[in-house]
XYZ file of C-alpha atoms in Angstrom:
460
model
C 156.838 77.363 276.816
C 153.970 75.231 277.778
C 152.699 74.825 274.258
C 155.790 72.967 273.037
C 154.757 70.119 275.206
C 151.227 69.879 273.923
C 152.135 69.534 270.254
C 154.388 67.218 268.355
C 157.045 69.207 266.277
C 158.028 68.214 262.787
C 161.632 68.061 261.610
C 161.421 71.490 259.963
C 160.064 73.084 263.263
C 162.588 71.430 265.221
C 165.332 72.979 262.976
C 163.754 76.169 263.018
C 163.701 76.133 267.062
C 167.312 75.059 267.372
C 168.482 77.919 264.826
C 166.318 80.464 266.924
C 168.095 79.546 270.442
C 171.751 79.279 268.737
C 170.951 82.964 267.372
C 169.649 84.059 270.737
C 172.889 82.879 272.655
C 175.105 84.233 269.964
C 173.458 87.692 270.429
C 173.979 86.816 274.249
C 177.483 86.137 273.930
C 178.184 89.137 271.500
C 176.850 91.593 274.232
C 179.115 89.844 276.776
C 182.292 90.068 274.957
C 181.417 93.579 273.424
C 180.789 91.662 270.045
C 184.490 92.006 269.324
C 184.187 88.862 267.478
C 181.608 90.443 264.964
C 183.710 93.527 264.145
C 185.845 93.464 260.852
C 189.408 92.906 260.913
C 191.422 95.993 261.490
C 194.830 96.307 259.477
C 196.549 96.052 263.191
C 195.272 92.374 263.028
C 198.543 91.830 260.980
C 200.169 91.327 264.045
C 197.768 89.169 265.919
C 199.359 86.067 267.498
C 197.502 83.123 269.411
C 198.433 84.179 272.779
C 196.436 85.278 275.742
C 198.913 88.439 276.040
C 200.296 89.245 272.739
C 201.394 92.783 273.808
C 203.675 91.479 276.811
C 203.716 92.588 280.155
C 200.868 95.120 281.462
C 201.908 98.815 280.866
C 199.586 99.900 283.458
C 197.583 103.201 283.158
C 200.391 105.234 281.463
C 199.768 107.212 278.212
C 201.634 106.670 275.039
C 204.770 109.345 274.604
C 204.245 111.129 271.374
C 207.005 113.826 271.796
C 209.981 111.843 270.859
C 213.583 112.918 270.036
C 215.778 110.358 268.708
C 219.600 111.067 268.042
C 220.360 108.871 265.204
C 224.137 108.225 265.616
C 225.788 106.685 262.602
C 226.511 102.793 261.950
C 224.355 101.815 265.125
C 221.051 100.248 263.611
C 219.449 103.861 263.981
C 217.700 103.428 260.700
C 215.456 100.634 261.826
C 214.742 102.415 264.784
C 213.572 105.663 262.662
C 211.327 103.356 260.791
C 209.416 102.360 263.547
C 209.188 106.062 264.487
C 208.214 107.000 261.205
C 205.255 104.296 261.355
C 204.199 105.123 264.992
C 203.741 108.742 263.734
C 202.415 108.086 260.345
C 199.829 105.908 261.911
C 198.616 108.325 264.460
C 199.044 111.663 261.883
C 201.582 113.150 264.129
C 203.802 115.957 262.929
C 207.480 115.229 261.968
C 210.464 117.686 262.596
C 211.883 117.123 259.177
C 215.277 118.799 257.438
C 215.191 120.302 254.115
C 217.128 117.274 252.731
C 217.960 114.453 254.464
C 220.051 115.551 257.598
C 219.934 118.358 259.708
C 222.956 120.286 258.444
C 225.416 117.549 259.205
C 228.311 117.362 260.517
C 227.835 121.285 261.479
C 225.900 121.512 265.008
C 222.120 121.582 264.574
C 219.908 124.903 264.612
C 216.471 124.983 264.554
C 216.304 126.967 261.269
C 217.100 123.606 259.764
C 213.826 122.062 260.355
C 211.250 122.679 257.701
C 208.488 124.581 258.841
C 210.029 125.893 261.854
C 207.935 128.649 263.305
C 205.298 128.235 260.574
C 201.875 128.927 261.459
C 200.737 126.117 259.315
C 202.615 123.505 261.209
C 202.251 124.017 264.961
C 203.742 121.852 267.254
C 206.239 119.046 266.213
C 205.848 115.645 267.789
C 208.626 113.467 266.367
C 212.472 114.115 265.526
C 215.005 111.469 264.454
C 217.056 112.409 261.345
C 220.941 112.501 261.508
C 222.054 115.659 263.484
C 225.198 116.980 265.291
C 223.227 117.137 268.634
C 222.679 120.434 270.217
C 220.446 120.724 272.718
C 219.626 124.108 273.146
C 218.533 124.406 269.394
C 216.684 121.192 269.754
C 214.426 122.553 272.706
C 213.404 125.290 270.141
C 211.751 122.955 268.226
C 210.096 120.179 270.435
C 207.976 120.489 273.328
C 209.151 120.446 276.959
C 208.033 116.958 277.502
C 209.621 115.456 274.984
C 211.266 111.958 275.540
C 214.931 111.872 274.332
C 216.984 108.595 273.574
C 219.798 107.399 271.626
C 221.477 104.186 270.490
C 225.133 103.333 270.951
C 227.558 100.326 269.430
C 230.891 98.919 270.432
C 233.475 101.225 268.824
C 235.263 98.460 267.014
C 232.132 96.874 265.173
C 231.184 100.617 264.614
C 234.562 100.969 263.011
C 234.270 98.055 260.758
C 231.197 99.464 259.327
C 232.414 103.003 258.910
C 235.250 102.080 257.161
C 233.256 99.766 254.737
C 230.826 102.621 254.176
C 232.977 105.865 254.155
C 236.135 104.265 252.640
C 235.762 107.232 249.838
C 234.509 109.844 252.130
C 236.739 110.207 255.051
C 240.246 110.744 254.021
C 241.906 109.056 256.543
C 240.229 105.821 255.428
C 240.913 106.346 251.759
C 244.754 106.575 252.186
C 244.841 103.358 254.337
C 245.266 99.937 252.650
C 243.041 98.231 254.860
C 241.225 98.930 258.372
C 244.151 96.662 259.942
C 246.508 99.033 258.369
C 244.732 102.097 259.511
C 244.556 100.738 263.248
C 248.225 100.095 263.369
C 249.257 103.578 262.644
C 246.148 106.001 262.710
C 248.084 109.094 263.365
C 249.859 108.180 259.796
C 246.507 108.966 258.155
C 244.472 111.073 260.240
C 244.495 114.809 259.980
C 241.639 116.308 262.235
C 241.216 119.284 259.895
C 240.369 117.573 256.865
C 236.751 117.383 256.071
C 235.007 114.370 256.827
C 237.425 112.602 259.006
C 234.951 112.948 262.006
C 234.213 109.604 260.263
C 237.386 108.074 261.564
C 237.689 108.751 265.251
C 235.054 108.963 267.997
C 231.956 109.153 265.720
C 229.407 108.661 268.486
C 231.212 111.281 270.858
C 231.084 113.688 267.684
C 227.301 112.765 266.819
C 226.414 113.680 270.465
C 227.685 117.138 269.963
C 231.137 116.613 271.841
C 234.544 117.226 270.881
C 235.993 113.914 269.396
C 239.512 115.179 268.678
C 240.247 116.380 272.268
C 242.975 113.910 273.877
C 241.467 111.202 276.283
C 241.326 112.000 280.255
C 239.227 110.099 282.659
C 237.845 113.563 283.932
C 236.937 114.677 280.210
C 235.341 111.303 279.554
C 233.354 111.481 282.563
C 232.060 115.005 281.598
C 230.814 113.513 278.645
C 229.032 110.829 279.882
C 227.433 113.221 282.600
C 226.347 115.316 279.715
C 224.460 112.410 277.804
C 222.961 111.296 280.939
C 221.665 114.633 281.712
C 220.138 115.049 278.182
C 218.804 111.332 277.409
C 216.614 109.629 279.561
C 217.406 105.998 277.700
C 220.330 104.846 275.733
C 220.000 101.641 273.797
C 222.754 99.168 272.623
C 222.694 97.723 269.099
C 224.168 94.592 270.248
C 221.102 93.831 272.101
C 218.661 95.245 269.801
C 215.579 93.261 270.831
C 216.207 93.667 274.676
C 216.443 97.633 273.520
C 213.282 97.530 271.833
C 211.646 96.082 274.988
C 213.068 98.789 277.188
C 212.029 101.370 274.619
C 208.501 100.420 274.370
C 207.969 100.321 278.355
C 209.905 103.677 278.471
C 207.396 105.046 275.717
C 204.421 103.279 276.942
C 203.767 101.978 273.479
C 202.471 98.386 272.251
C 204.691 95.641 271.726
C 203.380 95.844 267.825
C 204.973 99.226 267.547
C 208.709 98.060 267.960
C 208.580 94.964 265.888
C 210.744 95.652 262.843
C 212.848 94.151 260.080
C 216.598 95.007 259.726
C 216.959 97.763 257.592
C 220.089 99.028 255.349
C 221.900 95.799 256.094
C 224.988 95.612 254.135
C 226.109 92.746 251.839
C 228.630 90.792 253.905
C 232.204 89.877 252.407
C 232.500 85.942 251.855
C 234.985 84.404 254.103
C 238.242 84.442 253.286
C 237.741 86.969 250.638
C 238.279 90.893 250.598
C 236.374 91.856 247.546
C 232.777 91.657 245.857
C 232.652 90.878 242.258
C 233.850 93.844 240.297
C 234.364 96.145 243.257
C 237.554 95.852 245.197
C 237.638 96.705 248.753
C 240.418 96.776 251.237
C 240.145 93.814 253.898
C 238.062 94.390 257.044
C 239.874 91.568 259.123
C 241.423 92.569 262.330
C 243.510 90.934 264.796
C 243.064 90.975 268.509
C 245.764 93.568 269.207
C 244.139 95.784 266.162
C 241.132 95.464 268.007
C 242.639 96.793 271.092
C 244.137 99.711 269.092
C 240.953 100.705 267.766
C 239.592 100.716 271.099
C 242.465 103.260 271.826
C 241.892 105.281 268.947
C 238.527 105.757 269.859
C 238.988 105.891 273.370
C 236.265 108.587 274.205
C 233.483 106.305 272.188
C 234.985 103.173 274.338
C 234.386 104.883 277.583
C 231.005 106.321 276.497
C 229.916 102.771 275.305
C 231.274 101.299 278.450
C 229.239 103.457 280.616
C 226.135 102.833 279.185
C 226.428 99.057 278.327
C 226.534 99.237 282.443
C 223.407 101.361 282.735
C 221.806 99.225 280.017
C 222.112 96.116 282.276
C 221.096 97.720 285.208
C 217.848 98.870 283.348
C 217.101 95.064 282.357
C 218.002 93.899 286.100
C 215.484 96.418 287.422
C 212.979 95.325 284.657
C 213.489 91.739 285.523
C 215.571 89.095 283.784
C 212.543 86.441 283.538
C 210.289 89.438 282.446
C 212.828 90.504 279.727
C 213.378 86.995 278.163
C 209.530 86.583 278.288
C 209.078 89.840 276.266
C 212.122 89.296 273.835
C 210.422 85.706 272.942
C 207.504 87.112 271.998
C 209.041 90.145 270.111
C 210.917 87.568 267.965
C 207.978 85.440 267.335
C 205.991 88.414 266.119
C 208.752 89.155 263.630
C 209.146 85.630 262.570
C 205.087 85.532 261.934
C 205.297 88.768 259.695
C 208.412 87.775 258.030
C 206.340 84.660 256.800
C 203.345 86.899 255.995
C 205.160 90.046 254.478
C 208.551 88.758 252.517
C 209.595 86.859 250.004
C 212.615 84.479 250.120
C 212.013 83.609 253.632
C 212.993 87.146 254.694
C 216.301 87.041 253.248
C 217.535 90.589 252.263
C 218.458 90.874 248.759
C 220.318 93.140 246.410
C 218.545 96.581 245.237
C 218.820 95.495 241.598
C 216.712 92.385 242.424
C 214.051 94.021 243.916
C 211.294 94.593 241.295
C 209.587 97.529 242.416
C 211.934 100.610 242.122
C 210.160 102.691 244.794
C 211.433 100.468 247.388
C 214.825 99.868 246.633
C 217.367 101.281 248.947
C 219.997 103.957 248.401
C 223.412 102.634 247.543
C 226.311 104.289 248.852
C 229.866 103.501 248.572
C 231.815 100.113 248.102
C 229.097 98.363 249.966
C 225.695 96.907 248.646
C 222.694 97.989 250.664
C 220.417 95.121 250.613
C 216.532 95.362 250.859
C 213.252 93.106 250.724
C 210.651 92.137 248.423
C 206.720 91.758 249.385
C 204.972 88.708 249.218
C 202.396 88.623 246.280
C 198.773 88.240 246.944
C 198.582 90.352 250.063
C 195.180 92.270 250.699
C 195.602 96.232 250.665
C 195.765 96.377 254.421
C 198.063 93.921 255.031
C 200.133 95.360 251.946
C 200.287 98.673 253.384
C 201.474 97.498 256.806
C 204.049 95.345 255.548
C 205.101 98.284 253.076
C 206.019 100.477 255.924
C 208.133 98.127 257.646
C 210.443 97.741 254.782
C 210.263 101.318 252.914
C 213.537 102.606 252.710
C 214.903 105.702 254.658
C 214.705 108.041 251.970
C 211.506 107.309 250.563
C 210.000 107.321 253.963
C 211.209 110.844 254.768
C 209.644 112.154 251.091
C 206.423 110.533 251.795
C 205.949 112.203 255.063
C 207.406 115.424 253.677
C 204.728 115.124 251.030
C 201.966 114.477 253.355
C 203.097 117.082 255.620
C 203.917 119.899 252.987
C 202.021 119.037 249.909
C 203.199 120.626 247.020
C 200.734 122.042 244.341
C 202.427 119.971 241.233
C 201.767 116.634 243.328
C 198.736 115.358 244.801
C 197.933 115.500 248.703
C 198.029 112.093 250.544
C 196.697 113.425 253.941
C 193.449 112.330 254.120
C 193.103 111.410 250.602
C 192.418 108.082 249.037
C 194.992 105.074 249.875
C 198.088 104.984 247.389
C 197.895 102.232 244.614
C 200.176 99.887 244.610
C 201.564 100.604 241.239
C 201.972 104.649 242.494
C 205.504 105.610 242.231
C 205.731 108.677 244.395
C 209.365 108.897 244.605
C 212.257 106.299 242.726
C 215.171 105.385 244.697
C 217.432 105.938 241.350
C 215.927 109.564 241.142
C 217.674 110.282 244.712
C 221.274 108.876 243.365
C 221.224 111.503 240.606
C 218.855 114.210 239.636
C 217.727 115.071 243.507
C 221.523 115.094 244.616
C 222.496 117.557 241.804
C 220.660 120.218 243.083
C 222.308 120.373 246.364
C 225.509 121.810 247.553
C 228.643 119.800 247.096
C 228.804 119.322 250.999
C 225.378 117.945 251.129
C 226.023 115.614 248.286
C 228.671 114.176 250.524
C 227.024 113.910 253.458
C 223.800 112.572 251.708
C 225.393 109.915 249.773
C 227.004 108.730 253.281
C 223.617 108.660 255.318
C 221.879 105.762 254.275
C 223.607 102.729 255.724
C 223.167 102.376 259.357
C 221.810 99.017 260.172
C 224.655 97.299 262.107
C 225.839 94.105 260.267
């Protein structure tokens, strides 16, 4: 560089020299930081936040679980959980154990033959199972690998009863005959007959979903045996009332990044306005309960109440082991990520809206019973990668299941999307209104009833 001191440089040469030095320094920094700043944005950048540790506390050197069985209980926020399983599996091209319809023969106990592609040489090993079933461990084990992670979710039986009554008012004979949930709670034996079809929705519904005898008279010994059976079969039980804390525990148990458990509330039902007992044009019995009636409902659902209490205790023991401060930090980060995604993805500030107001018919949620199931609209002007990532988070359960089914079992009359070009925004692979009519017609009468009561699981 001695020659630089021998000559007087003009302005142009000085500028050129500065440019060369900056370029060289940039290349050096690129090597030091693995050139990450020069890489094109991946779709996952949708989740990025300006934080030193956007994924929460370290997961160490564990490997993500990809063999997962989720028992999708009714009215417990389980549709939101299933959505994140669908997203995780779709993004990694995992194989789903899917039903031929939308449930695995529910309310009959699960059998392996209910799984589409079971023992098919074209499918191989299944990775994720999560649609509604009445749990039957020996049959599930025929489908899922030995290292499968089993988990489920519970809800306070009183809140569950309120939601079940609203959704299954015209499905469960016990609810149909009662004037209101309070009337039912005051004298359930007046309306309940265990021999009648679909009355399982009216008593110990979670106990039933776990494959246990929901009509048995309560005894402490019976309740303890049931809890012990659930503990043997499931590695983690979540609580819908503490959904965000549940997601943190789940992501650590599965060794998943925090992004994988960020979600929007799906299948929310429209709330009855305060002091009113009806929606416009649709009269529904009051859901209001006195404190005494709440106690009666817990007594009526005594097996569910014991199950919930036992795993509520276990849940908070898990939180203590995890660390309260650590949990608060991760929950705050999870909620911040959700707020950011809400602003990016959703119109109307992220407020769910009635299905009829959603302009894209392909993402309208299925409507069931007397309640209105709400959905979302995406922001306009999103780029393709962001639009696809946002769409996955709000895609209703029926449509998502059909899309995965189509990719896993492509049919000759329909295009295959596995490995094919990305879907156009205008494409209508499946329509929500088809499910309410034409598609349901080819199912058996029992399946139509079960199908119509299957898509309203977000707790509200």
